[in-house]
Short mmCIF file of C-alpha atoms in Angstrom, two decimals:
data_model
loop_
_atom_site.label_atom_id
_atom_site.label_comp_id
_atom_site.label_asym_id
_atom_site.label_seq_id
_atom_site.Cartn_x
_atom_site.Cartn_y
_atom_site.Cartn_z
CA UNK A 21 100.65 86.16 105.04
CA UNK A 22 104.03 84.83 103.96
CA UNK A 23 105.74 81.65 105.70
CA UNK A 24 108.87 83.40 105.42
CA UNK A 25 107.74 86.64 107.11
CA UNK A 26 105.99 84.18 110.10
CA UNK A 27 109.66 82.40 110.27
CA UNK A 28 111.45 85.55 110.42
CA UNK A 29 109.15 87.07 113.02
CA UNK A 30 109.41 84.13 115.30
CA UNK A 31 113.09 84.38 115.00
CA UNK A 32 113.29 87.94 115.89
CA UNK A 33 110.86 87.58 118.53
CA UNK A 34 113.46 86.85 121.32
CA UNK A 35 111.17 86.70 124.33
CA UNK A 36 108.51 84.69 122.79
CA UNK A 37 105.54 87.22 123.62
CA UNK A 38 104.20 87.61 119.88
CA UNK A 39 105.44 91.27 119.53
CA UNK A 40 108.34 92.97 118.63
CA UNK A 41 110.11 95.74 120.27
CA UNK A 42 112.91 98.10 118.76
CA UNK A 43 115.24 96.48 121.02
CA UNK A 44 114.44 92.80 119.93
CA UNK A 45 114.57 93.85 116.42
CA UNK A 46 118.10 95.57 116.68
CA UNK A 47 119.39 92.81 118.71
CA UNK A 48 118.10 89.60 116.87
CA UNK A 49 119.25 91.24 113.75
CA UNK A 50 122.64 91.77 114.78
CA UNK A 51 122.88 88.32 116.38
CA UNK A 52 120.94 86.22 114.13
CA UNK A 53 120.97 88.18 110.93
CA UNK A 54 123.73 86.58 109.30
CA UNK A 55 122.35 83.18 110.16
CA UNK A 56 119.32 83.94 109.08
CA UNK A 57 120.57 85.44 105.52
CA UNK A 58 122.64 82.18 105.06
CA UNK A 59 119.47 80.05 105.58
CA UNK A 60 117.58 82.11 103.02
CA UNK A 61 115.30 83.45 105.50
CA UNK A 62 116.49 87.07 105.14
CA UNK A 63 117.86 88.81 102.17
CA UNK A 64 121.67 89.18 102.79
CA UNK A 65 121.05 93.29 102.28
CA UNK A 66 118.38 93.24 105.14
CA UNK A 67 121.27 92.51 107.66
CA UNK A 68 122.10 96.07 108.58
CA UNK A 69 123.42 98.08 111.39
CA UNK A 70 121.49 99.40 114.20
CA UNK A 71 120.12 102.49 112.21
CA UNK A 72 118.92 100.19 109.26
CA UNK A 73 117.12 97.86 111.88
CA UNK A 74 115.47 100.81 113.62
CA UNK A 75 114.42 102.40 110.18
CA UNK A 76 112.82 98.81 109.59
CA UNK A 77 111.07 99.15 112.87
CA UNK A 78 109.71 102.80 112.25
CA UNK A 79 108.33 101.61 108.94
CA UNK A 80 106.66 98.63 110.41
CA UNK A 81 105.04 100.40 113.40
CA UNK A 82 102.09 101.64 111.56
CA UNK A 83 100.04 102.56 114.72
CA UNK A 84 102.88 104.10 116.34
CA UNK A 85 102.57 102.01 119.78
CA UNK A 86 106.37 101.13 119.70
CA UNK A 87 105.76 97.31 119.41
CA UNK A 88 105.12 95.29 116.11
CA UNK A 89 102.24 92.73 115.71
CA UNK A 90 103.04 90.01 113.36
CA UNK A 91 100.75 91.91 110.85
CA UNK A 92 102.63 94.93 110.81
CA UNK A 93 105.75 93.49 110.30
CA UNK A 94 104.39 90.87 107.58
CA UNK A 95 103.21 94.13 105.48
CA UNK A 96 106.71 95.85 105.63
CA UNK A 97 108.77 92.69 104.99
CA UNK A 98 106.46 91.73 102.03
CA UNK A 99 106.94 95.07 100.43
CA UNK A 100 110.74 95.63 101.23
CA UNK A 101 111.64 91.93 100.76
CA UNK A 102 109.54 90.86 97.69
CA UNK A 103 107.86 88.23 99.76
#
């Protein structure tokens, strides 16, 4: 899996539990997104509003359990961001 995907996952995992919730993704992209994009850890176009962040979460939640594992997350960001 991509090191960029791992770095982004860790940045979005606000409570450091190894999983991402919808609220974490929305909150982290809102608060950290511009900084992550400026550092090259997220494409600038990947910094979206709550609706776009929620759509990213839905696309990644392959098993429908309302949390994202790193593996689920990495598949989607690799496809969407070209990593």
